[in-house]
Coordinates of C-alpha atoms and ligand atoms in Angstrom, one line a residue:
X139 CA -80.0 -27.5 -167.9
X140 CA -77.5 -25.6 -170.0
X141 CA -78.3 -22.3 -171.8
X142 CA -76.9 -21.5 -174.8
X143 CA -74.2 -18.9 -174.4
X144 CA -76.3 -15.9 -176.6
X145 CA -78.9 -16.1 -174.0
X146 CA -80.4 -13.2 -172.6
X147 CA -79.9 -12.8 -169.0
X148 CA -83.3 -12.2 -168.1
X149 CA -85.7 -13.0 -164.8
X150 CA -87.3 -15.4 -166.5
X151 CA -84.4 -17.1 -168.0
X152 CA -82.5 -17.3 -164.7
X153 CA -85.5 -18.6 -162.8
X154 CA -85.8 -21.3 -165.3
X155 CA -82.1 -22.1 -165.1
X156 CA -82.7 -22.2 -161.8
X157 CA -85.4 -24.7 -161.7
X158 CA -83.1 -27.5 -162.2
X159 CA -79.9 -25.9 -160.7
X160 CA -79.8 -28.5 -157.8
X161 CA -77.5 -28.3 -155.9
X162 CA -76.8 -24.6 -156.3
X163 CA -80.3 -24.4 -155.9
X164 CA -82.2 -25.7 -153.0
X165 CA -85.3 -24.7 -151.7
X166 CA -85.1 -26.1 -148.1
X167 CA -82.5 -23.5 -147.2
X168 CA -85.2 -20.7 -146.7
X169 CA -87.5 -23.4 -144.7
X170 CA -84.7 -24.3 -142.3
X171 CA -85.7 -21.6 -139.1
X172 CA -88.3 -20.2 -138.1
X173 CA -87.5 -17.2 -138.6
X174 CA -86.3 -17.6 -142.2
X175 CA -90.1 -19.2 -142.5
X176 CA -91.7 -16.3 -141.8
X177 CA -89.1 -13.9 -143.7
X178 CA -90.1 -15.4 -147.0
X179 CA -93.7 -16.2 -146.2
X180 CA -95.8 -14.8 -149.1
X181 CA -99.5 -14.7 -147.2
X182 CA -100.0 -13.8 -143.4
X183 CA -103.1 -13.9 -140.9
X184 CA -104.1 -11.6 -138.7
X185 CA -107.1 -10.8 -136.6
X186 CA -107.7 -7.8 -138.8
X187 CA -108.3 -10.5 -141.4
X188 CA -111.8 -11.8 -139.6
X189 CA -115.4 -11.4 -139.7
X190 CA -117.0 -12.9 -136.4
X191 CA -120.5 -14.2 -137.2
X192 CA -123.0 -14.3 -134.5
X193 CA -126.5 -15.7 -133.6
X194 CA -128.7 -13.2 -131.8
X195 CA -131.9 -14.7 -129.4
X196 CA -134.5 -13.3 -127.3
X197 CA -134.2 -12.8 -123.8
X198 CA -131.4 -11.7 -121.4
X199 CA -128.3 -13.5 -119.9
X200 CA -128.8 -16.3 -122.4
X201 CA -126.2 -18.6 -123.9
X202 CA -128.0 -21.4 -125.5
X203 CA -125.6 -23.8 -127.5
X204 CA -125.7 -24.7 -131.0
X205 CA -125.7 -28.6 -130.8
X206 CA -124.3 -28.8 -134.4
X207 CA -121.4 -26.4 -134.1
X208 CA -119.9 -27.1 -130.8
X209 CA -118.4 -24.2 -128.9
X210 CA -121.1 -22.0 -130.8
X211 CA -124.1 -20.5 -129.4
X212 CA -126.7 -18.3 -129.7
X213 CA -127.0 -14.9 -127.5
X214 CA -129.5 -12.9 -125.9
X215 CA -128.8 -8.8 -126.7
X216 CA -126.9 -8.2 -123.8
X217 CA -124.1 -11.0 -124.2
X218 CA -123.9 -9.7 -128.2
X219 CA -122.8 -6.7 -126.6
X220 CA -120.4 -8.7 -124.5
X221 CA -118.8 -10.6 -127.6
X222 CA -118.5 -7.3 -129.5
X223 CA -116.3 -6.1 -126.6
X224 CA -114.5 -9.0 -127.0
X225 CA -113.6 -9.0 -130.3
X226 CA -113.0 -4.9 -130.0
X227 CA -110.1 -6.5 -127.5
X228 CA -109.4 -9.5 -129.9
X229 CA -108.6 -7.0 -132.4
X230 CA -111.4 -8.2 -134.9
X231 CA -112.6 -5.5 -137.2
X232 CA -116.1 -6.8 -137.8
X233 CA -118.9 -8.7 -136.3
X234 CA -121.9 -10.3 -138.5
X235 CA -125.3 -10.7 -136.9
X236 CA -127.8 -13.5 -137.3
X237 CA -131.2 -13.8 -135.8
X238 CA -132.8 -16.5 -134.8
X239 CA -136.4 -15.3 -134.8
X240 CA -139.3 -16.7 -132.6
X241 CA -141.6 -19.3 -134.8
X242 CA -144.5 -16.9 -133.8
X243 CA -143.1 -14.1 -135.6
X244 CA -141.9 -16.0 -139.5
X245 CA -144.3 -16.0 -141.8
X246 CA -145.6 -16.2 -145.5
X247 CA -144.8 -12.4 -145.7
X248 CA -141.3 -12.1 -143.7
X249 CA -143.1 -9.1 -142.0
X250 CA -140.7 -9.3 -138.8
X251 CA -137.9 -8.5 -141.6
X252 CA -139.2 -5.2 -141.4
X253 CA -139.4 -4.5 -137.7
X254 CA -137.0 -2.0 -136.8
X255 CA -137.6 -3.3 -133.0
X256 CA -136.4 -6.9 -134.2
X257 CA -133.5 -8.9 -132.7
X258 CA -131.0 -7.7 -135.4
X259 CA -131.6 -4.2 -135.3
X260 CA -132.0 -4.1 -131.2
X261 CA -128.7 -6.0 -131.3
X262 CA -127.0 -3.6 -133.8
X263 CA -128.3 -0.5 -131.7
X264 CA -127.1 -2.3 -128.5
X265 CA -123.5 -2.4 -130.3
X266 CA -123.5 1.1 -131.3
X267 CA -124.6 2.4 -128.0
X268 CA -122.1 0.8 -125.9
X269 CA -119.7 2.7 -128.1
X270 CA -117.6 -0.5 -129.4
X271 CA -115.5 0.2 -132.6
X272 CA -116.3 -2.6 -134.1
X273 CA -117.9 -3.2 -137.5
X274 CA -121.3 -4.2 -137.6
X275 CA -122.7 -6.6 -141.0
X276 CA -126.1 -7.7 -141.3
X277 CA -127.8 -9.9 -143.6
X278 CA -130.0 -8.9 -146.3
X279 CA -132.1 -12.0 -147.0
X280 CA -135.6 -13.3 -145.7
X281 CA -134.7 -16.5 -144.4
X282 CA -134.8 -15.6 -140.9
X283 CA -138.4 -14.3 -141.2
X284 CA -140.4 -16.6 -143.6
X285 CA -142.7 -19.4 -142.6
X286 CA -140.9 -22.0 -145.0
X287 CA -137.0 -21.1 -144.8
X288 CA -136.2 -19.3 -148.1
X289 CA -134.6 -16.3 -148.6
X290 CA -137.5 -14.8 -151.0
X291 CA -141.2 -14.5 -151.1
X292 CA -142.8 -17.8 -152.6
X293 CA -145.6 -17.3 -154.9
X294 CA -146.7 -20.7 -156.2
X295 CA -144.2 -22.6 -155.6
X296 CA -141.4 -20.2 -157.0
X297 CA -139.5 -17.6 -155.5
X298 CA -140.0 -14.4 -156.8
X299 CA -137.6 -12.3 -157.5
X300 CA -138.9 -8.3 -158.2
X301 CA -141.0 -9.0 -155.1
X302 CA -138.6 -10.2 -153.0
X303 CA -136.3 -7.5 -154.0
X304 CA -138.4 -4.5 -152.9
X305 CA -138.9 -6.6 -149.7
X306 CA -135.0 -6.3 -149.4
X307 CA -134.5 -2.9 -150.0
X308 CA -137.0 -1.5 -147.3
X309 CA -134.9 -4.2 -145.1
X310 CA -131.8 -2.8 -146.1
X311 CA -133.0 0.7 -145.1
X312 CA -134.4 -0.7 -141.9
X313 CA -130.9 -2.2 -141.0
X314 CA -128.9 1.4 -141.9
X315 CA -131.1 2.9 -139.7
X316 CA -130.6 0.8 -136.8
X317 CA -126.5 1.1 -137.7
X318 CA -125.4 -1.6 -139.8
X319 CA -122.3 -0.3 -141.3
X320 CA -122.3 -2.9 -143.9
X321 CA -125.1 -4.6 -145.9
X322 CA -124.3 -8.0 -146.9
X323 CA -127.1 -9.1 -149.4
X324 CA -126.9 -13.3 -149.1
X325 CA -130.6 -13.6 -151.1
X326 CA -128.9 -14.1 -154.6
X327 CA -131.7 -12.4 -156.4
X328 CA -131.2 -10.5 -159.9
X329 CA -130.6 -6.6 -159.4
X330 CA -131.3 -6.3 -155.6
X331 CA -127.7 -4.7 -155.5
X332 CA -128.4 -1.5 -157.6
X333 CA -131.8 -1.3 -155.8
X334 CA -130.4 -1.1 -152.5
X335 CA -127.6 1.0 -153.7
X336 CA -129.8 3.5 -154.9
X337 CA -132.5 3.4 -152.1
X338 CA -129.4 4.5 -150.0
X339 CA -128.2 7.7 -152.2
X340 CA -132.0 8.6 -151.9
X341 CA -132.3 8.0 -148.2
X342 CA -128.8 9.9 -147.4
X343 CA -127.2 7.1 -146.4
X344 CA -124.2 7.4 -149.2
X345 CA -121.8 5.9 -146.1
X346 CA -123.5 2.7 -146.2
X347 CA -121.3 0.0 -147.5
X348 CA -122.8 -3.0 -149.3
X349 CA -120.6 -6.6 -149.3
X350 CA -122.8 -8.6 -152.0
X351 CA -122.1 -12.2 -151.4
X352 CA -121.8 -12.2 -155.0
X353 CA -120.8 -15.8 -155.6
X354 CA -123.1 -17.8 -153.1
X355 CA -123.4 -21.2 -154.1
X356 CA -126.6 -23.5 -153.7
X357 CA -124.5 -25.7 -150.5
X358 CA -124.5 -28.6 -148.6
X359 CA -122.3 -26.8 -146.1
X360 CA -125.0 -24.3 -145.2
X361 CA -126.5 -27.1 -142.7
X362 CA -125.5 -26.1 -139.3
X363 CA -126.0 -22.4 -139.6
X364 CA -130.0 -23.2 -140.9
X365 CA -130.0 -25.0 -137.7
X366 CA -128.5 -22.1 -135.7
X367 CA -131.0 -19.6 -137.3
X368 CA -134.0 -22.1 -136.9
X369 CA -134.7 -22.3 -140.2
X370 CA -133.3 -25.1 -141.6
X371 CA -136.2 -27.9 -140.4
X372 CA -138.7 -25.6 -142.2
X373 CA -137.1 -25.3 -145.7
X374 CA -138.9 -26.9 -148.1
X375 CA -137.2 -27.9 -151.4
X376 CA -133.6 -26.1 -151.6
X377 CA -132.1 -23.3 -152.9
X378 CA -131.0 -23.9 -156.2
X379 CA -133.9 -21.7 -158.3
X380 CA -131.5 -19.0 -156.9
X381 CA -127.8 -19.9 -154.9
X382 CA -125.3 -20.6 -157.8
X383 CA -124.6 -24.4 -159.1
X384 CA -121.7 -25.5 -157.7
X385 CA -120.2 -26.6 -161.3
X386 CA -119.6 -23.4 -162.3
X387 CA -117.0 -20.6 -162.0
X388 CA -117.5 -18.1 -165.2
X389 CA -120.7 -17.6 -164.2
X390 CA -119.2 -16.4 -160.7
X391 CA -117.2 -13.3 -162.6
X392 CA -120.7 -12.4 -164.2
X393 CA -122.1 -12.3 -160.9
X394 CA -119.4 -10.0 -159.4
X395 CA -119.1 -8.0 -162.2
X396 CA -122.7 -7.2 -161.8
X397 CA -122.7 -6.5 -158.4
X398 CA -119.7 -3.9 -158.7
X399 CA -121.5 -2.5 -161.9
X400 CA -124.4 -2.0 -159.0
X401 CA -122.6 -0.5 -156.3
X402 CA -121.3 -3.1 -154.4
X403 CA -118.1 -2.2 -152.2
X404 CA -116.6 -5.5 -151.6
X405 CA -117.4 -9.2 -152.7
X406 CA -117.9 -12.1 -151.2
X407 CA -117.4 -15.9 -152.0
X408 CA -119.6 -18.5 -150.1
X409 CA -118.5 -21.7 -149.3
X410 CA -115.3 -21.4 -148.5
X411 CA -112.8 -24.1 -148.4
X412 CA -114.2 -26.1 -151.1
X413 CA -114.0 -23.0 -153.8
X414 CA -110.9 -21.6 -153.2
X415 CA -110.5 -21.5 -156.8
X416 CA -113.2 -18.7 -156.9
X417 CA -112.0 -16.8 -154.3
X418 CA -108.4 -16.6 -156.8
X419 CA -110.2 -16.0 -160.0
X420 CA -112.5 -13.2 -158.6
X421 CA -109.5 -11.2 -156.0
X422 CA -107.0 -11.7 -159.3
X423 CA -109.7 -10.4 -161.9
X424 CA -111.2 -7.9 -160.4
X425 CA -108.8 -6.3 -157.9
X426 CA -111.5 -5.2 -155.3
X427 CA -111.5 -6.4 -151.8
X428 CA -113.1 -10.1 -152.3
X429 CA -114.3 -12.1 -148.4
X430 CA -114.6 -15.2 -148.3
X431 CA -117.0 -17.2 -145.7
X432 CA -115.7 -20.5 -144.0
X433 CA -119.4 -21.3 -143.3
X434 CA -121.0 -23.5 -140.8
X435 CA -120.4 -26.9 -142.3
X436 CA -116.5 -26.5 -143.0
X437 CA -116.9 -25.2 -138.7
X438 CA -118.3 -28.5 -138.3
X439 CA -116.3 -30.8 -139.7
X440 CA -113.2 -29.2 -138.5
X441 CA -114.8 -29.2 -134.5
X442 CA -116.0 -32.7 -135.0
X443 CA -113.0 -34.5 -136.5
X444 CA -110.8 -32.5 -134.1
X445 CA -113.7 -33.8 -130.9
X446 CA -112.8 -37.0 -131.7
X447 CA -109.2 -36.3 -131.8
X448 CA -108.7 -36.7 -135.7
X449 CA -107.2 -33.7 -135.8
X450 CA -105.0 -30.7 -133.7
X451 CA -107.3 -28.2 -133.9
X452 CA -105.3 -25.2 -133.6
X453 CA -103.2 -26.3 -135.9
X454 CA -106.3 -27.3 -138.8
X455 CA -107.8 -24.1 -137.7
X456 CA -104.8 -21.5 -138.5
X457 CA -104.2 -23.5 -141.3
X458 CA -107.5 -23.6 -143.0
X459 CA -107.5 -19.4 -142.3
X460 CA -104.1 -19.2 -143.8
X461 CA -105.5 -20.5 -147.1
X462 CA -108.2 -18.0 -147.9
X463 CA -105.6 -15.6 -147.7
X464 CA -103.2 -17.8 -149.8
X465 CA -105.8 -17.7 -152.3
X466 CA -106.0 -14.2 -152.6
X467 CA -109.0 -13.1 -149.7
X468 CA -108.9 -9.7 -148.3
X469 CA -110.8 -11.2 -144.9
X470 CA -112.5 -14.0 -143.9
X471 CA -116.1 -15.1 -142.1
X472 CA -115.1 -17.2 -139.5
X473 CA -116.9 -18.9 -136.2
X474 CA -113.1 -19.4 -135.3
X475 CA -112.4 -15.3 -135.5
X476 CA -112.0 -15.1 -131.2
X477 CA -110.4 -18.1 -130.7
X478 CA -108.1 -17.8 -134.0
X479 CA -107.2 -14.2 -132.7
X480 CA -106.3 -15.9 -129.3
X481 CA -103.6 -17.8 -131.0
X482 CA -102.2 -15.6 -133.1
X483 CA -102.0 -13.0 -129.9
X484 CA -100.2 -15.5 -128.1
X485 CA -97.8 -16.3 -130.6
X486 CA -97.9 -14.5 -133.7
X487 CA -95.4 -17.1 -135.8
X488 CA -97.6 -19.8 -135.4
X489 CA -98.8 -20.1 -138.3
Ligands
PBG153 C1 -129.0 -16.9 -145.4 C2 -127.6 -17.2 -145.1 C3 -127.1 -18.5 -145.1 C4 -125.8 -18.4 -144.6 C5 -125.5 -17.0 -144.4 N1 -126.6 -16.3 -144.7 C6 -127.7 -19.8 -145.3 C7 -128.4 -20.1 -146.5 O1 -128.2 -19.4 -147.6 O2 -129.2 -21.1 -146.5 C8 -124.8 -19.5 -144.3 C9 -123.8 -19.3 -143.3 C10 -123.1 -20.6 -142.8 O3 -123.5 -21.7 -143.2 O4 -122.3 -20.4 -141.9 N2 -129.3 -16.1 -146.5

């Protein structure tokens, strides 16, 4: 392409000179060696960058194995202890915890939510006692506790939202007082955000961070983890009354704009892989440190094409991490968090 002489020299002007300046230009020189790779590489990965979620049971020296997300299981209180440890060593910032609460204790009411002696808050107190540095999330939803799987109280046939909230909050305050450094509200209810937020000034607890997942889409990808948790063979109906349609995106940056408004600290996007674009459009607009969660189903279908040996599963695995931080994601919710960290220990340039 020629420029006409009077041109301004300016960045823009040169780069698009540039874009068809073959062969002065060619972009395989900086992807020759490694090393020149990783010189120019414009997104990195880390173990600073995860969030290891983890499934919490009853009992002691238990390990009992996820059958839908192989080389996951659920652990009693004392080996939650030992994975903190591990990911203190790993060099993983934060751990999420899960329950998966006896049948005898779920019901219409989500009563156990409120237990400060259940399997969360033990967990999180277990953590904290051992003295591990390592942060400690919890879930603000009812799932885990209610006789028929959702994440609010059902009245009807409907979830209720003003009920459910309260619910939440005196959860929220349960789960501070047990330890939890951050709250991670996954219920998608209106204006539970600004409720919790200001249940915590009251109560003192002006340290407690809240992640919102802010954009949490109604998902197919959800499966496994309901079946971890135990929840998913009681759910009746689905989620969409609440969990955002996966069609849509502006409606995302109303829900994180909300949140924020509310006191959120950080954002969250839910699915992962499949709404990259979200994570972009919400870490681009709103500059504040946006999560994103590979969730169980994008676990699954990485473990099980790479089981039948469809695919290299480090490689799949460092990739697929790579790209929430390509797309803008401050840190990422991943079952791969240990054995991701393992690789990147080893050899750092991996990726
Ligand atoms: C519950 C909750 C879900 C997940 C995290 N918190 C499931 C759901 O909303 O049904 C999904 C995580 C995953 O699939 O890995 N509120």
């Amino acid at each position: 392409m020629t420029l006409p002489k009077s041109a301004p020299r300016t960045a823009a002007t040169a780069q698009s000179a540039s874009a068809g300046g073959y062969p002065a230009v060619r972009l395989r020189r900086t992807r020759r060696a490694a090393w020149s790779r990783r010189l120019v590489a414009e997104a990195t990965l880390s173990p600073s960058d995860f969030i290891w979620p983890l499934f919490v049971i009853e009992g002691e020296g238990r390990r009992e194995p996820v059958a839908t997300m192989p080389g996951v299981a659920r652990l009693s209180v004392d080996l939650i202890v030992e994975a903190a440890r591990e990911a203190e060593a790993l060099g993983i910032p934060a751990i999420a915890l899960f329950p998966n609460t006896d049948p005898s204790l779920r019901s219409d009411d989500a009563r156990e939510a409120l237990n400060p002696e259940n399997l969360v808050c033990r967990a999180t107190r277990a953590v904290k006692a051992a003295g591990i540095g390592v942060g400690i999330v919890l879930d603000v939803a009812l799932d885990p506790y209610t006789s028929h799987g959702h994440d609010g109280l059902l009245v009807d046939g409907k979830i209720v939202n003003d009920e459910t909230v309260a619910m939440l909050v005196r959860q929220s305050l349960i789960q501070a007082e047990a330890g939890a450094d951050i709250l991670a509200p996954s219920d998608m209810m209106d204006g539970r955000i600004g409720a919790i937020r200001r249940a915590l000034e009251e109560a003192g607890r002006t340290d407690t961070q809240i992640m919102s997942y802010a954009a949490k889409y109604a998902s197919a990808f959800y499966g496994p983890f309901r079946d971890a948790v135990g929840s998913g063979g009681l759910l009746k109906g689905d989620k969409r009354t609440y969990q955002m349609d996966p069609a849509n995106s502006d409606e995302a940056m109303r829900e994180v704009a909300l949140d924020l408004a509310e006191g959120a600290d950080m954002v969250m996007v839910k699915p992962g892989m499949p709404y990259l674009d979200i994570v972009r459009r919400v870490s681009e607009t709103f500059a504040v440190p946006t999560f994103a969660y590979q969730v169980s189903g994008e676990y699954a279908m990485i473990m099980s094409a790479a089981g039948n040996g469809w695919l290299d599963a480090d490689k799949t695995i460092l990739e697929s991490l790579l790209a929430f931080k390509r797309a803008g994601a401050s840190g990422i919710f991943t079952y791969f968090a240990p054995h991701a960290a393992k690789l990147l220990r080893t050899d750092p340039s991996k990726i």
